[in-house]
Amino acid sequence: MEGQESSCSPATPERSSNTPEPVRSSTSKHRKSPKRRREEKRSQCHHQDDQEHLLLPDDEQIRLPGQHEHSEPSGSSTAEMAETSPKRRAHFLHGPYPATHFGPKACILPNPTSVMHIQDPASQRLTWNKPPVNVLVIRKIRDESLVEPFKELCHFLVEEKGMLVFVERRVVADVSLTTDETFATIRKQLCTFREGYDDISHCIDLIICLGGDGTLLYASSLFQGSVPPVMAFHLGSLGFLTPFKFESYKTEVAKVFEGNAAITLRSRLKVKVVKDMLQRTAGGQPDTEHNGLLPHGHANSEAGNITLQMQVLNEVVVDRGPSSYLSNVDLYLDGRLITSVQGDGVIVSTPTGSTAYAAAAGASMIHPNVPAIMVTPICPHSLSFRPIVVPAGVELMVRVGRVEESGEGCREGVDLIKITTSCYPVPSICCHDLVYDWFESLAQCLHWNVRKKQARLADDVSDSSDTEN
């Protein structure tokens, strides 16, 4: 047992002939103390069979982007690396890499096809392959207070930066802009488009929003595929998603053009609405199975007519609408029934949408870099139905039944709403960093945990004594 060493154990210098051999008992050669076994286990940095990287609880090591799993300085021991490596994780948003071995004999089955390399969100920076040229400016409509900021920004982009600015046609048609002779030269150089008619998704390099959160949501709806970086200025009422102040727009825009700006990848939901008809059986019940699975052809295919397919940033809401009756919808996860929602409806939201409708319905607020999907019931007729958070990689399906009458009799139809995480997030440019911007929005916009500070006990005692005197 002593002669066998791990292939990656630290090298030890050869013992000199003058160095006395330590005295060992006959039993210690075959039996090791628990402390000795723990020390040897900590000194091993790779497993002998599959060379997996282990994270030790005492000296946790963090693999930086670009660093190989098995790279190790030559001639250095694990103890020396533990002394030089930082003890606290700084500027990292991902958790530590989990150990893949559990106890002396158990481990995770290796699957090379499922290995993914994900960059830590804290290190995500914006860069340009080519200098940006085309800038889309989205302005809040019917707000006279934004006319002057809009003109200043367009003048700065066109005259000083030489950019090609795209705006909506209805924005340029504003009376306050058409009657302004000082803006006539800039207005002629603006490129206009019509929503729903002109496709600009492949020619925009940067999006700048002037207004509130609705401008960023509208920008997301314009791009159903890849979304350009979005820079949002707080000129609206709430501004939870708009971290930049317009007073320093020249400096901030110039920094973005230079690159290396921090960005938050706000995940979106890919939504498909499928309408299909299910014939009633002889007993009058729809043709469904009793083990929680959908009938064959509904879980893994696109049976029926896809009437709507889109990418959403905040949430998908299925509610009772104008009906006064209790809604009853079935919720499936990866094709298996998990529950039935009886109430006013259900909200399926992204982490970005967790601070919107879902927060008003009693859900928790999730940081946008947490890969998750939140399911929140709306006024459920159950005291135990609480909001849940599911992994971002699952497919949720909301099944809504309906009864239609025709000349052939009654037929039961279903609307299947399939919801998955989209592969096209919204890259939102940060003003400071990913964590600070979010908590600042919680404090400034939603007044999260705002409370008057409790007075100290000494002050209370002194005040009471002064009153008695």
Short mmCIF file of C-alpha atoms in Angstrom, two decimals:
data_model
loop_
_atom_site.label_atom_id
_atom_site.label_comp_id
_atom_site.label_asym_id
_atom_site.label_seq_id
_atom_site.Cartn_x
_atom_site.Cartn_y
_atom_site.Cartn_z
CA MET A 1 0.00 0.00 0.00
CA GLU A 2 2.83 2.39 0.78
CA GLY A 3 4.60 1.81 -2.48
CA GLN A 4 1.60 2.86 -4.58
CA GLU A 5 1.28 6.57 -5.19
CA SER A 6 -1.22 8.61 -7.16
CA SER A 7 -0.10 9.66 -10.62
CA CYS A 8 -0.60 13.28 -9.66
CA SER A 9 0.68 13.29 -6.11
CA PRO A 10 3.33 15.93 -5.37
CA ALA A 11 6.90 14.86 -5.92
CA THR A 12 9.00 14.37 -2.80
CA PRO A 13 12.79 14.82 -2.72
CA GLU A 14 14.98 11.75 -2.43
CA ARG A 15 16.03 10.94 1.12
CA SER A 16 19.71 11.39 1.82
CA SER A 17 21.71 8.45 3.10
CA ASN A 18 22.56 10.45 6.23
CA THR A 19 18.92 11.11 7.00
CA PRO A 20 17.71 8.67 9.62
CA GLU A 21 14.72 6.57 8.72
CA PRO A 22 11.69 7.17 10.91
CA VAL A 23 10.86 4.41 13.33
CA ARG A 24 7.68 2.60 12.30
CA SER A 25 5.86 -0.18 14.00
CA SER A 26 4.91 -3.32 12.18
CA THR A 27 1.24 -2.48 12.35
CA SER A 28 1.60 1.03 10.88
CA LYS A 29 2.92 -0.43 7.67
CA HIS A 30 -0.41 -2.05 6.89
CA ARG A 31 -2.81 0.15 8.83
CA LYS A 32 -2.98 3.93 8.58
CA SER A 33 -4.58 6.27 11.04
CA PRO A 34 -7.72 8.19 9.99
CA LYS A 35 -5.79 11.44 10.14
CA ARG A 36 -3.10 10.04 7.81
CA ARG A 37 -5.75 8.82 5.35
CA ARG A 38 -7.45 12.23 5.31
CA GLU A 39 -4.15 13.99 4.62
CA GLU A 40 -3.34 11.64 1.74
CA LYS A 41 -6.80 12.11 0.31
CA ARG A 42 -6.41 15.88 0.38
CA SER A 43 -3.04 15.68 -1.34
CA GLN A 44 -4.52 13.92 -4.35
CA CYS A 45 -5.62 16.39 -7.00
CA HIS A 46 -6.83 13.88 -9.58
CA HIS A 47 -8.34 10.46 -9.55
CA GLN A 48 -6.09 7.69 -10.83
CA ASP A 49 -8.69 6.32 -13.27
CA ASP A 50 -10.43 9.27 -14.97
CA GLN A 51 -8.29 12.20 -13.77
CA GLU A 52 -11.32 14.22 -12.64
CA HIS A 53 -10.75 17.53 -10.86
CA LEU A 54 -11.71 17.50 -7.19
CA LEU A 55 -12.62 20.51 -5.10
CA LEU A 56 -11.40 20.23 -1.55
CA PRO A 57 -13.46 21.86 1.19
CA ASP A 58 -10.44 23.29 3.00
CA ASP A 59 -8.55 24.87 0.11
CA GLU A 60 -11.11 25.44 -2.62
CA GLN A 61 -9.51 26.19 -5.94
CA ILE A 62 -11.22 28.24 -8.64
CA ARG A 63 -10.56 27.48 -12.31
CA LEU A 64 -10.25 30.70 -14.21
CA PRO A 65 -11.47 31.00 -17.82
CA GLY A 66 -8.82 29.61 -20.14
CA GLN A 67 -7.13 27.51 -17.46
CA HIS A 68 -6.98 23.78 -18.19
CA GLU A 69 -8.41 21.32 -15.73
CA HIS A 70 -5.15 19.41 -15.23
CA SER A 71 -2.69 22.29 -15.49
CA GLU A 72 -0.41 22.52 -12.49
CA PRO A 73 2.86 24.35 -11.95
CA SER A 74 5.77 21.96 -12.16
CA GLY A 75 7.51 21.19 -8.91
CA SER A 76 4.83 22.77 -6.75
CA SER A 77 2.85 20.82 -4.21
CA THR A 78 -0.81 21.05 -3.47
CA ALA A 79 -0.08 22.52 -0.07
CA GLU A 80 1.91 25.35 -1.65
CA MET A 81 -0.92 26.02 -4.11
CA ALA A 82 -3.38 26.13 -1.24
CA GLU A 83 -1.25 28.75 0.52
CA THR A 84 -0.98 31.00 -2.54
CA SER A 85 -4.55 30.54 -3.83
CA PRO A 86 -7.21 32.93 -2.52
CA LYS A 87 -9.40 31.57 0.24
CA ARG A 88 -12.47 33.64 -0.70
CA ARG A 89 -14.21 33.65 -4.07
CA ALA A 90 -14.24 37.17 -5.42
CA HIS A 91 -16.06 38.52 -8.48
CA PHE A 92 -17.58 35.16 -9.38
CA LEU A 93 -21.30 34.51 -9.78
CA HIS A 94 -21.20 30.80 -10.55
CA GLY A 95 -20.94 28.36 -7.70
CA PRO A 96 -17.86 26.17 -7.24
CA TYR A 97 -17.37 23.19 -9.51
CA PRO A 98 -18.91 20.26 -7.64
CA ALA A 99 -16.85 17.21 -6.81
CA THR A 100 -17.71 14.23 -8.99
CA HIS A 101 -16.69 11.54 -6.48
CA PHE A 102 -18.85 10.68 -3.50
CA GLY A 103 -17.20 8.62 -0.83
CA PRO A 104 -14.58 5.97 -1.58
CA LYS A 105 -16.42 4.15 -4.39
CA ALA A 106 -19.22 6.28 -5.91
CA CYS A 107 -18.88 8.81 -8.70
CA ILE A 108 -20.85 10.39 -11.54
CA LEU A 109 -20.98 8.38 -14.74
CA PRO A 110 -18.84 10.28 -17.30
CA ASN A 111 -20.78 11.55 -20.31
CA PRO A 112 -18.53 13.47 -22.73
CA THR A 113 -21.48 14.47 -24.94
CA SER A 114 -23.09 16.50 -22.15
CA VAL A 115 -20.05 18.53 -21.11
CA MET A 116 -20.66 22.28 -21.38
CA HIS A 117 -18.25 25.15 -20.83
CA ILE A 118 -20.16 28.16 -19.50
CA GLN A 119 -18.46 31.48 -18.89
CA ASP A 120 -18.99 33.00 -15.49
CA PRO A 121 -21.44 35.94 -15.73
CA ALA A 122 -19.11 38.19 -13.75
CA SER A 123 -16.52 38.00 -16.54
CA GLN A 124 -18.91 38.69 -19.43
CA ARG A 125 -17.77 41.81 -21.29
CA LEU A 126 -19.01 43.40 -24.48
CA THR A 127 -16.64 43.53 -27.42
CA TRP A 128 -17.04 44.50 -31.06
CA ASN A 129 -15.80 42.38 -33.94
CA LYS A 130 -16.16 45.47 -36.11
CA PRO A 131 -16.84 49.10 -35.13
CA PRO A 132 -20.59 49.68 -34.66
CA VAL A 133 -22.31 51.79 -37.30
CA ASN A 134 -26.09 51.29 -37.13
CA VAL A 135 -27.81 52.41 -33.93
CA LEU A 136 -31.51 51.95 -33.18
CA VAL A 137 -32.98 54.64 -30.91
CA ILE A 138 -36.28 53.76 -29.23
CA ARG A 139 -38.16 56.60 -27.60
CA LYS A 140 -41.23 56.52 -25.42
CA ILE A 141 -44.19 57.68 -27.50
CA ARG A 142 -46.47 60.55 -26.45
CA ASP A 143 -44.08 61.97 -23.90
CA GLU A 144 -43.13 65.57 -24.60
CA SER A 145 -40.42 65.55 -21.94
CA LEU A 146 -38.35 63.16 -24.10
CA VAL A 147 -38.27 65.34 -27.22
CA GLU A 148 -35.20 67.31 -26.19
CA PRO A 149 -33.19 64.27 -24.98
CA PHE A 150 -34.08 62.49 -28.22
CA LYS A 151 -32.82 65.39 -30.35
CA GLU A 152 -29.63 65.71 -28.31
CA LEU A 153 -28.87 62.01 -28.63
CA CYS A 154 -29.54 61.92 -32.39
CA HIS A 155 -27.37 65.00 -32.94
CA PHE A 156 -24.56 63.40 -30.92
CA LEU A 157 -24.74 60.09 -32.78
CA VAL A 158 -25.02 61.58 -36.28
CA GLU A 159 -22.81 64.66 -36.12
CA GLU A 160 -20.14 63.69 -33.59
CA LYS A 161 -19.97 59.90 -33.90
CA GLY A 162 -20.95 59.50 -37.56
CA MET A 163 -23.51 56.79 -36.83
CA LEU A 164 -26.47 55.76 -38.96
CA VAL A 165 -29.50 56.16 -36.70
CA PHE A 166 -32.69 54.10 -37.11
CA VAL A 167 -35.97 55.29 -35.57
CA GLU A 168 -39.63 54.41 -35.95
CA ARG A 169 -41.59 56.32 -38.55
CA ARG A 170 -44.18 57.47 -36.02
CA VAL A 171 -41.41 58.97 -33.88
CA VAL A 172 -40.14 61.16 -36.71
CA ALA A 173 -43.74 62.12 -37.58
CA ASP A 174 -44.12 63.81 -34.19
CA VAL A 175 -45.28 67.41 -34.60
CA SER A 176 -42.65 68.68 -32.18
CA LEU A 177 -39.95 67.29 -34.51
CA THR A 178 -41.44 68.15 -37.90
CA THR A 179 -41.89 71.81 -36.93
CA ASP A 180 -38.40 72.18 -35.46
CA GLU A 181 -36.18 73.77 -38.11
CA THR A 182 -33.01 73.23 -36.08
CA PHE A 183 -33.62 69.47 -36.22
CA ALA A 184 -34.48 69.36 -39.94
CA THR A 185 -30.93 68.52 -41.04
CA ILE A 186 -30.64 65.63 -38.60
CA ARG A 187 -34.16 64.40 -39.36
CA LYS A 188 -33.34 63.96 -43.04
CA GLN A 189 -30.42 61.67 -42.15
CA LEU A 190 -32.49 59.35 -39.97
CA CYS A 191 -33.53 55.93 -41.28
CA THR A 192 -37.14 55.07 -40.51
CA PHE A 193 -38.94 51.73 -40.32
CA ARG A 194 -42.44 50.48 -39.63
CA GLU A 195 -43.14 47.93 -36.93
CA GLY A 196 -44.49 44.70 -38.36
CA TYR A 197 -43.53 45.57 -41.96
CA ASP A 198 -39.80 46.27 -42.10
CA ASP A 199 -37.25 43.75 -40.85
CA ILE A 200 -34.25 45.47 -39.26
CA SER A 201 -33.06 42.54 -37.17
CA HIS A 202 -29.94 41.94 -39.30
CA CYS A 203 -28.69 45.51 -39.63
CA ILE A 204 -28.70 46.93 -36.08
CA ASP A 205 -25.48 47.01 -34.06
CA LEU A 206 -26.68 48.75 -30.89
CA ILE A 207 -30.03 49.67 -29.32
CA ILE A 208 -30.44 52.79 -27.16
CA CYS A 209 -33.69 53.16 -25.22
CA LEU A 210 -35.03 56.46 -23.90
CA GLY A 211 -37.87 55.97 -21.43
CA GLY A 212 -38.91 53.35 -18.92
CA ASP A 213 -38.95 49.58 -18.76
CA GLY A 214 -41.50 49.40 -21.57
CA THR A 215 -38.96 50.64 -24.10
CA LEU A 216 -36.61 47.73 -23.33
CA LEU A 217 -39.49 45.24 -23.49
CA TYR A 218 -40.52 46.73 -26.83
CA ALA A 219 -36.96 46.45 -28.13
CA SER A 220 -36.95 42.77 -27.17
CA SER A 221 -40.18 42.18 -29.11
CA LEU A 222 -38.68 43.68 -32.28
CA PHE A 223 -35.93 41.04 -32.38
CA GLN A 224 -37.30 37.50 -32.32
CA GLY A 225 -33.85 36.08 -33.01
CA SER A 226 -30.47 37.45 -32.00
CA VAL A 227 -30.74 40.73 -30.09
CA PRO A 228 -28.13 43.51 -30.34
CA PRO A 229 -26.75 45.00 -27.11
CA VAL A 230 -29.26 47.25 -25.36
CA MET A 231 -28.34 50.44 -23.52
CA ALA A 232 -31.31 51.82 -21.56
CA PHE A 233 -31.51 55.35 -20.11
CA HIS A 234 -33.82 56.03 -17.19
CA LEU A 235 -36.32 58.61 -18.46
CA GLY A 236 -39.56 56.90 -17.46
CA SER A 237 -41.61 56.39 -14.33
CA LEU A 238 -40.18 53.17 -12.85
CA GLY A 239 -36.91 52.39 -14.60
CA PHE A 240 -36.09 49.03 -13.01
CA LEU A 241 -34.39 47.84 -16.21
CA THR A 242 -32.86 51.21 -17.17
CA PRO A 243 -29.69 51.80 -15.11
CA PHE A 244 -28.16 54.75 -17.01
CA LYS A 245 -28.73 58.44 -16.26
CA PHE A 246 -29.13 60.68 -19.28
CA GLU A 247 -27.09 63.54 -17.79
CA SER A 248 -23.86 61.72 -18.71
CA TYR A 249 -25.04 60.10 -21.95
CA LYS A 250 -22.05 61.24 -24.03
CA THR A 251 -19.53 59.65 -21.70
CA GLU A 252 -21.52 56.45 -21.26
CA VAL A 253 -22.21 55.97 -24.98
CA ALA A 254 -18.56 56.59 -25.81
CA LYS A 255 -17.53 53.89 -23.31
CA VAL A 256 -19.90 51.41 -24.94
CA PHE A 257 -18.50 52.17 -28.39
CA GLU A 258 -15.00 51.46 -27.06
CA GLY A 259 -16.09 48.04 -25.76
CA ASN A 260 -15.32 46.14 -22.55
CA ALA A 261 -18.63 47.09 -20.93
CA ALA A 262 -20.25 44.69 -18.47
CA ILE A 263 -23.42 43.05 -19.77
CA THR A 264 -26.25 41.05 -18.26
CA LEU A 265 -27.70 38.29 -20.42
CA ARG A 266 -31.41 38.44 -19.63
CA SER A 267 -32.95 35.12 -20.62
CA ARG A 268 -36.15 35.01 -22.66
CA LEU A 269 -38.89 32.44 -23.05
CA LYS A 270 -39.67 30.71 -26.33
CA VAL A 271 -43.44 30.33 -26.54
CA LYS A 272 -45.50 28.19 -28.91
CA VAL A 273 -49.30 28.09 -28.87
CA VAL A 274 -50.66 24.90 -30.48
CA LYS A 275 -54.37 24.37 -31.08
CA ASP A 276 -55.61 20.81 -31.48
CA MET A 277 -58.84 18.83 -31.14
CA LEU A 278 -59.32 15.78 -28.90
CA GLN A 279 -62.32 13.57 -29.65
CA ARG A 280 -64.43 12.50 -26.70
CA THR A 281 -64.43 8.81 -25.88
CA ALA A 282 -67.54 6.67 -25.47
CA GLY A 283 -67.72 7.55 -21.78
CA GLY A 284 -67.74 11.24 -22.57
CA GLN A 285 -64.20 11.85 -21.32
CA PRO A 286 -61.34 13.15 -23.42
CA ASP A 287 -58.79 10.66 -24.67
CA THR A 288 -56.04 11.05 -22.06
CA GLU A 289 -53.92 8.59 -20.16
CA HIS A 290 -54.13 8.14 -16.40
CA ASN A 291 -50.42 7.99 -15.58
CA GLY A 292 -49.86 11.71 -15.95
CA LEU A 293 -48.57 11.54 -19.52
CA LEU A 294 -50.06 13.25 -22.54
CA PRO A 295 -51.60 11.12 -25.29
CA HIS A 296 -49.19 9.85 -27.91
CA GLY A 297 -48.26 12.58 -30.35
CA HIS A 298 -48.79 15.56 -28.07
CA ALA A 299 -45.65 15.55 -25.94
CA ASN A 300 -42.94 15.12 -28.56
CA SER A 301 -44.46 16.47 -31.78
CA GLU A 302 -46.02 19.60 -33.17
CA ALA A 303 -49.47 18.05 -33.69
CA GLY A 304 -52.10 20.68 -34.40
CA ASN A 305 -51.83 24.21 -35.71
CA ILE A 306 -49.19 26.54 -34.31
CA THR A 307 -51.05 29.83 -34.15
CA LEU A 308 -48.41 31.83 -32.28
CA GLN A 309 -44.67 31.57 -31.78
CA MET A 310 -42.62 34.32 -30.16
CA GLN A 311 -39.87 35.24 -27.70
CA VAL A 312 -40.88 37.06 -24.51
CA LEU A 313 -38.70 38.77 -21.94
CA ASN A 314 -40.95 39.10 -18.89
CA GLU A 315 -43.62 36.44 -18.58
CA VAL A 316 -46.35 34.33 -20.13
CA VAL A 317 -49.75 34.75 -18.45
CA VAL A 318 -52.67 32.34 -18.80
CA ASP A 319 -55.69 33.76 -16.93
CA ARG A 320 -59.47 33.48 -16.92
CA GLY A 321 -59.94 36.69 -18.86
CA PRO A 322 -63.41 38.29 -18.61
CA SER A 323 -64.95 35.05 -17.35
CA SER A 324 -66.15 34.99 -13.76
CA TYR A 325 -65.61 31.24 -13.39
CA LEU A 326 -62.66 29.46 -11.83
CA SER A 327 -60.05 28.54 -14.42
CA ASN A 328 -58.65 25.02 -14.51
CA VAL A 329 -55.45 24.46 -16.47
CA ASP A 330 -53.02 21.54 -16.42
CA LEU A 331 -49.31 22.16 -16.02
CA TYR A 332 -46.86 19.69 -17.57
CA LEU A 333 -43.09 19.51 -17.12
CA ASP A 334 -41.20 17.63 -19.84
CA GLY A 335 -44.41 15.92 -20.93
CA ARG A 336 -45.54 14.76 -17.48
CA LEU A 337 -48.39 16.26 -15.52
CA ILE A 338 -47.18 17.90 -12.30
CA THR A 339 -50.28 19.77 -11.13
CA SER A 340 -53.55 21.42 -12.10
CA VAL A 341 -53.92 25.14 -11.49
CA GLN A 342 -57.32 26.12 -10.13
CA GLY A 343 -57.62 29.84 -9.68
CA ASP A 344 -57.43 32.99 -11.76
CA GLY A 345 -54.52 31.67 -13.82
CA VAL A 346 -50.79 31.03 -13.84
CA ILE A 347 -47.69 33.12 -14.58
CA VAL A 348 -44.59 31.60 -16.18
CA SER A 349 -41.83 34.17 -15.92
CA THR A 350 -38.13 34.65 -16.49
CA PRO A 351 -35.81 35.92 -13.74
CA THR A 352 -36.22 39.37 -15.29
CA GLY A 353 -40.00 39.02 -15.09
CA SER A 354 -39.86 37.86 -11.48
CA THR A 355 -39.85 41.51 -10.38
CA ALA A 356 -42.94 42.34 -12.47
CA TYR A 357 -46.33 40.58 -12.41
CA ALA A 358 -44.93 37.59 -10.51
CA ALA A 359 -43.68 39.80 -7.66
CA ALA A 360 -47.15 41.34 -7.35
CA ALA A 361 -48.59 37.80 -7.15
CA GLY A 362 -46.34 36.91 -4.21
CA ALA A 363 -43.36 35.29 -5.93
CA SER A 364 -39.72 35.68 -5.00
CA MET A 365 -37.43 38.01 -6.92
CA ILE A 366 -34.67 36.24 -8.86
CA HIS A 367 -31.43 37.78 -10.09
CA PRO A 368 -31.37 37.80 -13.93
CA ASN A 369 -28.20 35.67 -14.02
CA VAL A 370 -29.85 32.75 -12.22
CA PRO A 371 -30.79 30.13 -14.86
CA ALA A 372 -34.38 29.37 -13.88
CA ILE A 373 -38.05 29.61 -14.79
CA MET A 374 -40.60 30.69 -12.19
CA VAL A 375 -44.17 29.35 -12.06
CA THR A 376 -46.55 31.52 -10.03
CA PRO A 377 -50.28 30.87 -9.55
CA ILE A 378 -52.69 33.80 -9.66
CA CYS A 379 -55.07 33.72 -6.68
CA PRO A 380 -55.03 29.90 -6.37
CA HIS A 381 -57.96 28.23 -4.64
CA SER A 382 -55.52 26.39 -2.40
CA LEU A 383 -53.55 27.55 0.61
CA SER A 384 -50.62 25.25 -0.19
CA PHE A 385 -49.98 26.32 -3.80
CA ARG A 386 -46.84 28.41 -3.56
CA PRO A 387 -44.67 29.73 -6.42
CA ILE A 388 -42.00 27.30 -7.59
CA VAL A 389 -38.68 27.69 -9.42
CA VAL A 390 -37.73 25.05 -12.00
CA PRO A 391 -34.50 24.58 -13.99
CA ALA A 392 -34.12 26.68 -17.09
CA GLY A 393 -33.65 23.65 -19.34
CA VAL A 394 -37.07 22.06 -18.86
CA GLU A 395 -40.07 22.40 -21.16
CA LEU A 396 -43.22 23.63 -19.47
CA MET A 397 -46.59 23.12 -21.09
CA VAL A 398 -49.88 24.69 -20.07
CA ARG A 399 -52.90 22.71 -21.28
CA VAL A 400 -56.13 24.67 -21.54
CA GLY A 401 -59.29 22.77 -22.46
CA ARG A 402 -62.31 24.13 -24.31
CA VAL A 403 -65.60 22.77 -25.64
CA GLU A 404 -66.78 23.67 -29.13
CA GLU A 405 -70.20 22.91 -30.61
CA SER A 406 -70.64 22.12 -34.29
CA GLY A 407 -73.07 20.29 -36.54
CA GLU A 408 -71.39 17.00 -35.65
CA GLY A 409 -71.88 17.53 -31.93
CA CYS A 410 -69.61 18.64 -29.11
CA ARG A 411 -65.89 18.32 -29.49
CA GLU A 412 -63.34 19.09 -26.85
CA GLY A 413 -60.39 21.11 -27.99
CA VAL A 414 -57.18 21.96 -26.21
CA ASP A 415 -54.72 24.80 -26.43
CA LEU A 416 -51.17 23.71 -25.66
CA ILE A 417 -48.80 26.49 -24.67
CA LYS A 418 -45.23 25.18 -24.82
CA ILE A 419 -42.67 27.27 -22.95
CA THR A 420 -38.91 26.78 -22.94
CA THR A 421 -35.89 28.97 -22.32
CA SER A 422 -34.82 30.70 -25.51
CA CYS A 423 -31.26 30.55 -26.80
CA TYR A 424 -31.48 34.26 -27.69
CA PRO A 425 -31.12 36.37 -24.52
CA VAL A 426 -31.27 40.14 -24.31
CA PRO A 427 -27.74 41.52 -23.68
CA SER A 428 -28.42 44.43 -21.36
CA ILE A 429 -25.45 46.75 -20.79
CA CYS A 430 -24.71 47.41 -17.11
CA CYS A 431 -23.98 50.81 -15.65
CA HIS A 432 -21.76 49.50 -12.84
CA ASP A 433 -21.85 45.71 -12.56
CA LEU A 434 -24.34 42.86 -12.60
CA VAL A 435 -25.02 42.68 -8.88
CA TYR A 436 -24.87 46.36 -7.96
CA ASP A 437 -27.30 47.47 -10.70
CA TRP A 438 -29.91 44.92 -9.65
CA PHE A 439 -29.85 45.74 -5.95
CA GLU A 440 -29.82 49.45 -6.68
CA SER A 441 -32.98 48.99 -8.76
CA LEU A 442 -34.57 47.04 -5.90
CA ALA A 443 -33.82 49.86 -3.49
CA GLN A 444 -34.53 52.85 -5.72
CA CYS A 445 -37.51 51.57 -7.74
CA LEU A 446 -39.26 49.00 -5.56
CA HIS A 447 -38.08 50.39 -2.18
CA TRP A 448 -37.10 46.90 -1.12
CA ASN A 449 -36.88 46.51 2.67
CA VAL A 450 -37.21 50.24 3.28
CA ARG A 451 -37.89 50.84 6.96
CA LYS A 452 -37.13 53.48 9.53
CA LYS A 453 -34.18 52.41 11.67
CA GLN A 454 -34.96 51.25 15.17
CA ALA A 455 -33.63 53.64 17.80
CA ARG A 456 -30.90 52.42 20.12
CA LEU A 457 -31.77 51.34 23.63
CA ALA A 458 -29.49 53.99 25.15
CA ASP A 459 -31.36 56.72 23.31
CA ASP A 460 -34.70 55.35 24.53
CA VAL A 461 -33.51 55.28 28.14
CA SER A 462 -32.07 58.81 27.98
CA ASP A 463 -35.25 60.15 26.41
CA SER A 464 -37.42 58.57 29.11
CA SER A 465 -35.18 59.90 31.90
CA ASP A 466 -35.31 63.41 30.47
CA THR A 467 -39.09 63.24 30.36
CA GLU A 468 -39.31 62.21 34.03
CA ASN A 469 -37.05 65.10 35.09
#
